[in-house]
CSV table of C-alpha atoms and ligand atoms in Angstrom, one decimal:
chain,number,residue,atom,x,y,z
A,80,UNK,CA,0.0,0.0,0.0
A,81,UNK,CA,1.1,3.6,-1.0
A,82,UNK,CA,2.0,6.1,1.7
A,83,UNK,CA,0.2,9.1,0.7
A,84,UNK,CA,-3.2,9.7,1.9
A,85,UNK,CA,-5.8,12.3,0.9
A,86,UNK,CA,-10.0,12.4,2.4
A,87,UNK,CA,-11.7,12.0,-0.7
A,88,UNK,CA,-15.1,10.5,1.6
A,89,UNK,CA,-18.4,11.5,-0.5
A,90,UNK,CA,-16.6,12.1,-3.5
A,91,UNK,CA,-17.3,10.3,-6.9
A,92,UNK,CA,-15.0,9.0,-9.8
A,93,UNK,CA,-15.0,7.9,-12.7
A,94,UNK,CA,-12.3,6.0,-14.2
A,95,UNK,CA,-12.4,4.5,-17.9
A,96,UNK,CA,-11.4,1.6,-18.7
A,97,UNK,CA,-11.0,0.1,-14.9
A,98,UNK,CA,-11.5,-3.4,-15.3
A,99,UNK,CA,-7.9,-4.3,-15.5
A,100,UNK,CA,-4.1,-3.2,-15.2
A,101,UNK,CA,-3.4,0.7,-14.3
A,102,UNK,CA,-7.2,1.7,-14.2
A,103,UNK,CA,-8.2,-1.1,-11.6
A,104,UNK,CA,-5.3,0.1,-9.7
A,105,UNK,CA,-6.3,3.7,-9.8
A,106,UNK,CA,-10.0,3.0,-8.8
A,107,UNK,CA,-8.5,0.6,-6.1
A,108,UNK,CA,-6.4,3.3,-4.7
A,109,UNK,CA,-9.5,6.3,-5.1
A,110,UNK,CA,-11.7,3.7,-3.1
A,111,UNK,CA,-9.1,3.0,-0.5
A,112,UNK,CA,-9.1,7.2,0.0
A,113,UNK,CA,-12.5,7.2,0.5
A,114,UNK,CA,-14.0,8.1,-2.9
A,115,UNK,CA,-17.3,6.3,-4.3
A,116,UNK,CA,-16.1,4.5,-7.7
A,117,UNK,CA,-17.3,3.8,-10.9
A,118,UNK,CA,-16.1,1.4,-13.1
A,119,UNK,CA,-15.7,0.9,-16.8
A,120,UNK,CA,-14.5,-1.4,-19.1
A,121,UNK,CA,-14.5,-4.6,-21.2
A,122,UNK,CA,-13.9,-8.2,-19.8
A,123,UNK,CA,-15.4,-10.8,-18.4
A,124,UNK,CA,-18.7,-10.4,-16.1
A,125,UNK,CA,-18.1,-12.3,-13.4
A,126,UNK,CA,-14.7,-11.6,-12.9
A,127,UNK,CA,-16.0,-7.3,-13.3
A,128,UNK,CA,-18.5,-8.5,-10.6
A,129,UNK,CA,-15.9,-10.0,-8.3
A,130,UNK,CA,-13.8,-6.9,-9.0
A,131,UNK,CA,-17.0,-4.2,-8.4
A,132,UNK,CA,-17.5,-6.0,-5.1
A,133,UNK,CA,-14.4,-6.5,-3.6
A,134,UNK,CA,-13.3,-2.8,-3.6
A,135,UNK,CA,-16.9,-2.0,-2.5
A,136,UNK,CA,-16.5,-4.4,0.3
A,137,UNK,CA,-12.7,-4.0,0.7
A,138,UNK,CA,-13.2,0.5,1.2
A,139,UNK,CA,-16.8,0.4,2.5
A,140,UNK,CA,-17.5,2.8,-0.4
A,141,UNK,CA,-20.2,2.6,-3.1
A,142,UNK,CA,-18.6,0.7,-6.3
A,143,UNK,CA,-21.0,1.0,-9.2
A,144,UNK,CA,-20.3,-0.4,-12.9
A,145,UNK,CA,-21.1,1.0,-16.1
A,146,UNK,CA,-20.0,-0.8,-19.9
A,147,UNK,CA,-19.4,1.9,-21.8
A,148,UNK,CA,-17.8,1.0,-24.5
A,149,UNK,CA,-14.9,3.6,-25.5
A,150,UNK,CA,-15.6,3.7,-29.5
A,151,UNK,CA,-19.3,5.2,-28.8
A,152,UNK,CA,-20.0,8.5,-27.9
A,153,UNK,CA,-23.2,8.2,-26.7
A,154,UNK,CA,-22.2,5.2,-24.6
A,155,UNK,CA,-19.5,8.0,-23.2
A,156,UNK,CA,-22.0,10.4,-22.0
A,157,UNK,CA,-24.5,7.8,-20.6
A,158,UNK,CA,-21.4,7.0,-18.3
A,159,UNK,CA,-21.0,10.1,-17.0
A,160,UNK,CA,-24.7,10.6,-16.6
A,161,UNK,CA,-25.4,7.1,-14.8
A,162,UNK,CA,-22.3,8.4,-12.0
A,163,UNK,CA,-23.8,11.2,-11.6
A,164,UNK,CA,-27.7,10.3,-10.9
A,165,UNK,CA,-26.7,7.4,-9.1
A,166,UNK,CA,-24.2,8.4,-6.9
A,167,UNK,CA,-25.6,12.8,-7.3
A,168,UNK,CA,-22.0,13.8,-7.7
A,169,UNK,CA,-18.7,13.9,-10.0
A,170,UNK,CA,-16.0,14.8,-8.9
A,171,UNK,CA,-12.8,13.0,-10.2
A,172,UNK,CA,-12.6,11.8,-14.1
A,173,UNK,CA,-10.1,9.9,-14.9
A,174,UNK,CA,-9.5,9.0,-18.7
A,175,UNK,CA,-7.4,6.0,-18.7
A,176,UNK,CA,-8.9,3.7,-21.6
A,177,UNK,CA,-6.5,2.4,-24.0
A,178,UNK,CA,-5.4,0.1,-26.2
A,179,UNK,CA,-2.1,-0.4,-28.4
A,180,UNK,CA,-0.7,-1.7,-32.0
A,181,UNK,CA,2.7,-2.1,-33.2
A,182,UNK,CA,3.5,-2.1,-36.5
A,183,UNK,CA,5.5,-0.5,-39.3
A,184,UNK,CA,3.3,2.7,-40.2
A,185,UNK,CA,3.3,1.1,-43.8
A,186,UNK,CA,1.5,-1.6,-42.4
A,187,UNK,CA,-0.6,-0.4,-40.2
A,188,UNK,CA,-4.0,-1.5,-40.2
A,189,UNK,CA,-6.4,1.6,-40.8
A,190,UNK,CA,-9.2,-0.2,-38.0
A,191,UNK,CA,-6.4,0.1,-35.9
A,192,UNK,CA,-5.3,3.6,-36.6
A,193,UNK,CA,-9.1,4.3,-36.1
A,194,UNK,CA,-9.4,2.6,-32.7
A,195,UNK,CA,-5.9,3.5,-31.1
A,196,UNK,CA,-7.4,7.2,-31.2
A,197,UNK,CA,-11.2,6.8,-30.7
A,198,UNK,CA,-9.9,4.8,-27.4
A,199,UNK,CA,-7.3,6.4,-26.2
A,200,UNK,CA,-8.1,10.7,-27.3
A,201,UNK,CA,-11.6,11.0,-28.8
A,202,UNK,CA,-13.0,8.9,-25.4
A,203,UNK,CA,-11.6,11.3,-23.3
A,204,UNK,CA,-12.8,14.4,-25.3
A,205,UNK,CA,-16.2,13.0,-25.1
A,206,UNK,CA,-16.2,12.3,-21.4
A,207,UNK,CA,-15.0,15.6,-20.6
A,208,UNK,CA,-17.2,17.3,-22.6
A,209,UNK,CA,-20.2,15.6,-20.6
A,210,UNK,CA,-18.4,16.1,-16.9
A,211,UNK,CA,-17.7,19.6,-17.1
A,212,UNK,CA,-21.5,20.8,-16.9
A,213,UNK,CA,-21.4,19.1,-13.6
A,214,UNK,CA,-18.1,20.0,-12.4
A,215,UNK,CA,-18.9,23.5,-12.9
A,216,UNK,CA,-22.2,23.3,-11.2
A,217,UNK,CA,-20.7,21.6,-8.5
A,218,UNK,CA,-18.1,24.2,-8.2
A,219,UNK,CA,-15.6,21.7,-8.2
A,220,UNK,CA,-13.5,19.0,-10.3
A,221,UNK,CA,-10.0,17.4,-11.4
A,222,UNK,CA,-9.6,15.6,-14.7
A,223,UNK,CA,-6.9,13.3,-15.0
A,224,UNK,CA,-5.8,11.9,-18.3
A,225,UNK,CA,-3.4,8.1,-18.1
A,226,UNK,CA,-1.2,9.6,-20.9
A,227,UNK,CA,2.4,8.2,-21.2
A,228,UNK,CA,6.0,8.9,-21.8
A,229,UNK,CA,4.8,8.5,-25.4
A,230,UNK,CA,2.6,11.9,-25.2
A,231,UNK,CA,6.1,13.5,-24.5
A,232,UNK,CA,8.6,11.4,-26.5
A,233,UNK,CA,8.2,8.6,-29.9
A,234,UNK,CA,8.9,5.3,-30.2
A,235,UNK,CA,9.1,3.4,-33.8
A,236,UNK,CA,6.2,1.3,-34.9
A,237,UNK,CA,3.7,2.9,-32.5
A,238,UNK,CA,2.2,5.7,-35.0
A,239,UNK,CA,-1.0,6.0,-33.8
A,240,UNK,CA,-0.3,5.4,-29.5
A,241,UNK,CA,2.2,8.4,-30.0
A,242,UNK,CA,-0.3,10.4,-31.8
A,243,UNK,CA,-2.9,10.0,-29.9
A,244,UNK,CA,-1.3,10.7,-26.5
A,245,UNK,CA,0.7,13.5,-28.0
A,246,UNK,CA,-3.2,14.6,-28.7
A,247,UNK,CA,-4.3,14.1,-25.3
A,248,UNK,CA,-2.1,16.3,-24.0
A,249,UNK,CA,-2.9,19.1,-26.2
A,250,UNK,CA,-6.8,18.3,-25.4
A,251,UNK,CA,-5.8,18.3,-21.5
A,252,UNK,CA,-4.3,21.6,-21.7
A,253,UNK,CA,-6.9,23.1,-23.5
A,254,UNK,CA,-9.7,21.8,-21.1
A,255,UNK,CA,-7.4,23.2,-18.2
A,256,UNK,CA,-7.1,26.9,-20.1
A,257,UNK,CA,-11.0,26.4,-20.4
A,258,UNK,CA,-12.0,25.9,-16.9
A,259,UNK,CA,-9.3,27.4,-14.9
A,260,UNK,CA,-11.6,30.0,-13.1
A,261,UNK,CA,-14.5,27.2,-11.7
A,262,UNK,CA,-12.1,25.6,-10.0
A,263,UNK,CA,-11.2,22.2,-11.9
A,264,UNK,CA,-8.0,21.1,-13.4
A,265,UNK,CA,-7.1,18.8,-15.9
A,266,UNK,CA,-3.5,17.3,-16.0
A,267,UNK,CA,-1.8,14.6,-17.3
A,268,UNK,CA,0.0,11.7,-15.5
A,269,UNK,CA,2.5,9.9,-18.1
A,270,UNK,CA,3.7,6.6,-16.7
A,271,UNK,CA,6.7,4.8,-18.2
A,272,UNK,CA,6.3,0.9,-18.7
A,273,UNK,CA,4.1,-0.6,-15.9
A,274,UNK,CA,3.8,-4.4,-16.2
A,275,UNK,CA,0.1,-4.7,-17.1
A,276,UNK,CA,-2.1,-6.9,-19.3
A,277,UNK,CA,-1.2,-4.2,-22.1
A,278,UNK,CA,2.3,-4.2,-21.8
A,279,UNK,CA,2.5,-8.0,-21.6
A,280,UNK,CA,0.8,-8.3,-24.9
A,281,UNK,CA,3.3,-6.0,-26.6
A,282,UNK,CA,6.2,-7.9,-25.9
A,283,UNK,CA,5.4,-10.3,-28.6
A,284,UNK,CA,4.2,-7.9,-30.6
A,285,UNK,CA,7.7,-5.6,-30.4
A,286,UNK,CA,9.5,-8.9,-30.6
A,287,UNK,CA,7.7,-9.6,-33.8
A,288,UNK,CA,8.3,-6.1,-35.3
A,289,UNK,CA,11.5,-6.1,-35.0
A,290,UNK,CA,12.9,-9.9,-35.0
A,291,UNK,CA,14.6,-9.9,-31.8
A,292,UNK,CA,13.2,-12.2,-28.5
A,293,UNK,CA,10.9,-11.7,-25.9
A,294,UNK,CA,13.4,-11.6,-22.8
A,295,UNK,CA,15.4,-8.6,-26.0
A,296,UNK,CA,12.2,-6.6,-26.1
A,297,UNK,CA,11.7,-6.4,-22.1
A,298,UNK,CA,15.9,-5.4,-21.3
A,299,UNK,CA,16.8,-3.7,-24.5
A,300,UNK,CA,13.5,-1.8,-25.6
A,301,UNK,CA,11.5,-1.6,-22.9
A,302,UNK,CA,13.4,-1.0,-19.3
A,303,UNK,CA,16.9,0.5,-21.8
A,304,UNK,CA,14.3,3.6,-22.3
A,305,UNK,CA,13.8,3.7,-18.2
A,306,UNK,CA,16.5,4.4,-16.5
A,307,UNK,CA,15.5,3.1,-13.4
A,308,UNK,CA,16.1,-0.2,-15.3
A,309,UNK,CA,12.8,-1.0,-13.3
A,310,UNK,CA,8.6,-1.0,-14.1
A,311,UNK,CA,6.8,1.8,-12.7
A,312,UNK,CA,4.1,0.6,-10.1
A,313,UNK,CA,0.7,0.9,-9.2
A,314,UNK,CA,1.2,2.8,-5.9
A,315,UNK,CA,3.7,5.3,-7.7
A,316,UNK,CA,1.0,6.2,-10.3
A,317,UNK,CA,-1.6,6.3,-7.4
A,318,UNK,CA,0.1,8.6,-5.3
A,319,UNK,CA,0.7,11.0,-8.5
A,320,UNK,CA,-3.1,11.0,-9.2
A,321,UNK,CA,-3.8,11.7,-4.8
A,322,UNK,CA,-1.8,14.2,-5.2
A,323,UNK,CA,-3.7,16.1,-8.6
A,324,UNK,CA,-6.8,15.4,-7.0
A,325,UNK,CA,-6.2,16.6,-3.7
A,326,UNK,CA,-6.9,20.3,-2.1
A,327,UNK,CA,-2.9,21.1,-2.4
A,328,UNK,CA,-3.1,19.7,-6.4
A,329,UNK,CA,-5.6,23.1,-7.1
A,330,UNK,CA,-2.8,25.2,-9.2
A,331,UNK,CA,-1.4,22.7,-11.0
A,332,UNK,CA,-3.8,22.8,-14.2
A,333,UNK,CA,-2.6,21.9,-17.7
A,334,UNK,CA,0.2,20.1,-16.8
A,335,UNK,CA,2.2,16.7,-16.8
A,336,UNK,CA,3.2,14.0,-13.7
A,337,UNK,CA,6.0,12.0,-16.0
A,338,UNK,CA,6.3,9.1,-13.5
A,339,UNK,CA,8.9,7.2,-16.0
A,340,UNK,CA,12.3,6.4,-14.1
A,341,UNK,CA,13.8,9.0,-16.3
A,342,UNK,CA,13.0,8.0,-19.3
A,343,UNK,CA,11.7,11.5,-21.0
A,344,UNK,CA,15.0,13.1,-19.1
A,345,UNK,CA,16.7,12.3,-21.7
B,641,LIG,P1,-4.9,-2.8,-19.9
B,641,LIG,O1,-5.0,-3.4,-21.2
B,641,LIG,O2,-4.5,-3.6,-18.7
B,641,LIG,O3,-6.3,-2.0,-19.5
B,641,LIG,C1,-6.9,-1.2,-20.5
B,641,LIG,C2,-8.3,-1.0,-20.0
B,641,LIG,O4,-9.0,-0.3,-21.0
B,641,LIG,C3,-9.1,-2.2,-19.7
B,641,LIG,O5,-10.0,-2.1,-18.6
B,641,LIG,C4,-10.0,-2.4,-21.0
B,641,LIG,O6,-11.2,-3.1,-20.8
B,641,LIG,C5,-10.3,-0.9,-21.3
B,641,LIG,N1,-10.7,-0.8,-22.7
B,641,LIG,C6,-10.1,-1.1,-23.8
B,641,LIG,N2,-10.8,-0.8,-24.9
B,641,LIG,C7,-12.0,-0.3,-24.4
B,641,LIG,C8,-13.2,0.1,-25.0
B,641,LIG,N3,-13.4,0.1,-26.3
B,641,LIG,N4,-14.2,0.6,-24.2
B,641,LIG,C9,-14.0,0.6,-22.8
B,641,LIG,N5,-12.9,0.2,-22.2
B,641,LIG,C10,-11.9,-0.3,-23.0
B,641,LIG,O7,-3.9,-1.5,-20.1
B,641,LIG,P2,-3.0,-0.6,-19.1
B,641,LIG,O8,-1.6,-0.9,-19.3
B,641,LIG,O9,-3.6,-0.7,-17.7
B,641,LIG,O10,-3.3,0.8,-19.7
B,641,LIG,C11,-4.1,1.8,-19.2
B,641,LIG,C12,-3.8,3.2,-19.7
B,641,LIG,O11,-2.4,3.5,-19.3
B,641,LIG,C13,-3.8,3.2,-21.2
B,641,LIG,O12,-4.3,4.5,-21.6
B,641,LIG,C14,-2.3,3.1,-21.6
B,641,LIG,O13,-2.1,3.8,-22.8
B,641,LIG,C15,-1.7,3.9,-20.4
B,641,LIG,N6,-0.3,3.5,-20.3
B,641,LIG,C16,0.1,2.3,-20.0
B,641,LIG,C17,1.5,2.0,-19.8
B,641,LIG,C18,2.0,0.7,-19.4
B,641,LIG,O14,3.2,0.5,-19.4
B,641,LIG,N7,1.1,-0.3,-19.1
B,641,LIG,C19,2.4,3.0,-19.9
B,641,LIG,C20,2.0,4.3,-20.3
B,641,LIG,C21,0.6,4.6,-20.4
């Protein structure tokens, strides 16, 4: 368990794409501060269920569940609208969704293209676009966008990630710019590599891609960006996010927590 704390008791949040890896750690850590969750995502049901009711149980906070699914904007704004009547409040947004595709850009499937940046930049435009209203009735918000190292710096073979995380932040610091004065912020936390069901799956891929091995891909492409030589954790990332949506975060608006060993130091 991370060190920081921050009351977050009464408060709701939002966090797409939360059934698995960094967003299930995120929702974990809001829930263990106190704050009412809901989740989103694909998967399994039962294993959502198990999920839903464990950090209900676990926090002693409400844990509501909502399918959205990322590609469809109405489905978007029907999750924003389902937090807010069920639990009358929305306070935390976090837009984590995302998915990934390696491949030479000459390859590059066009229904991936299409889906690395409806999931991972148009998504969050769309939920932000339904929070605010609320936010700025309630007088009161943070927006946090699951960016990455790859909204700062490129990598080969990953056209569409880079471009669409390069695009969030330029959408997170417009939102920021937009609704400085009712007291919400929108930021960015980048993680570096954090060893989750999405990074797993692009080892093979990166092996693939560029004809080296698995056990090459982790040492030479992956952890030789991070300095550290080490994955980033859940508890670092969750203590970045406390921290942005806590009282003391309220001036830092527009802006980027790189949690990445060092990577983007360079
Ligand atoms: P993950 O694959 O473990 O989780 C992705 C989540 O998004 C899942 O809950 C999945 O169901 C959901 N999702 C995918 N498509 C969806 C859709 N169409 N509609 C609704 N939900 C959908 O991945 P992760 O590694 O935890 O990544 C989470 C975020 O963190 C992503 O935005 C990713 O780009 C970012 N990130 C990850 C790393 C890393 O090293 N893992 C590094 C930097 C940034």
């Amino acid at each position: 368990m991370g060190a920081l704390s921050v009351d977050l008791s009464g408060q709701t949040a939002v966090i797409t794409g939360s059934t698995s890896g960094i967003g299930a750690a995120l929702a974990e850590g809001l829930a263990r501060n106190g704050a009412n969750i809901v989740l989103n995502g694909l998967g399994d049901a039962d294993e959502i269920e198990s999920l839903r009711a464990k950090i209900a149980a676990d926090h002693g906070v409400t844990c509501l569940y909502h399918p959205a699914n990322m590609l469809k904007p109405d489905e978007i704004a029907d999750l924003i609208a389902y937090a807010h009547r069920e639990t009358g409040r929305l306070d935390i947004l976090v837009n984590n969704a995302g998915i990934q595709h390696v491949s030479p850009i000459e390859d590059f499937p066009l229904e991936k293209w299409d889906a690395i940046i409806a999931i991972n930049l148009t998504s969050a435009f769309h939920a932000t676009r339904a929070a605010i209203p609320v936010m700025k009735a309630q007088g009161r918000g943070r927006i946090v966008n699951i960016a990455s190292a790859h909204a700062l710096r490129a990598s080969p073979f990953k056209s569409a990630y880079v471009a669409a995380k390069h695009g969030v932040y330029g959408l997170t610091k417009t939102v920021a710019l937009e609704v400085a004065e009712h007291n919400i912020t929108a930021n960015i936390i980048n993680p570096g590599y954090v060893k989750t069901p999405l990074v797993e799956n692009q080892i093979a891929d990166t092996a693939k891609a560029r004809g080296i091995s698995e056990d090459e891909v982790v040492r030479d492409v992956m952890l030789a960006a991070q300095p550290t030589k080490k994955f980033v954790t859940y508890n670092e990332l969750i203590g970045a996010l406390l921290y942005l949506v806590s009282d003391d975060g309220a001036n830092v608006n527009g802006n980027a927590i790189t949690v990445d060993g060092g990577w983007t130091a360079k």
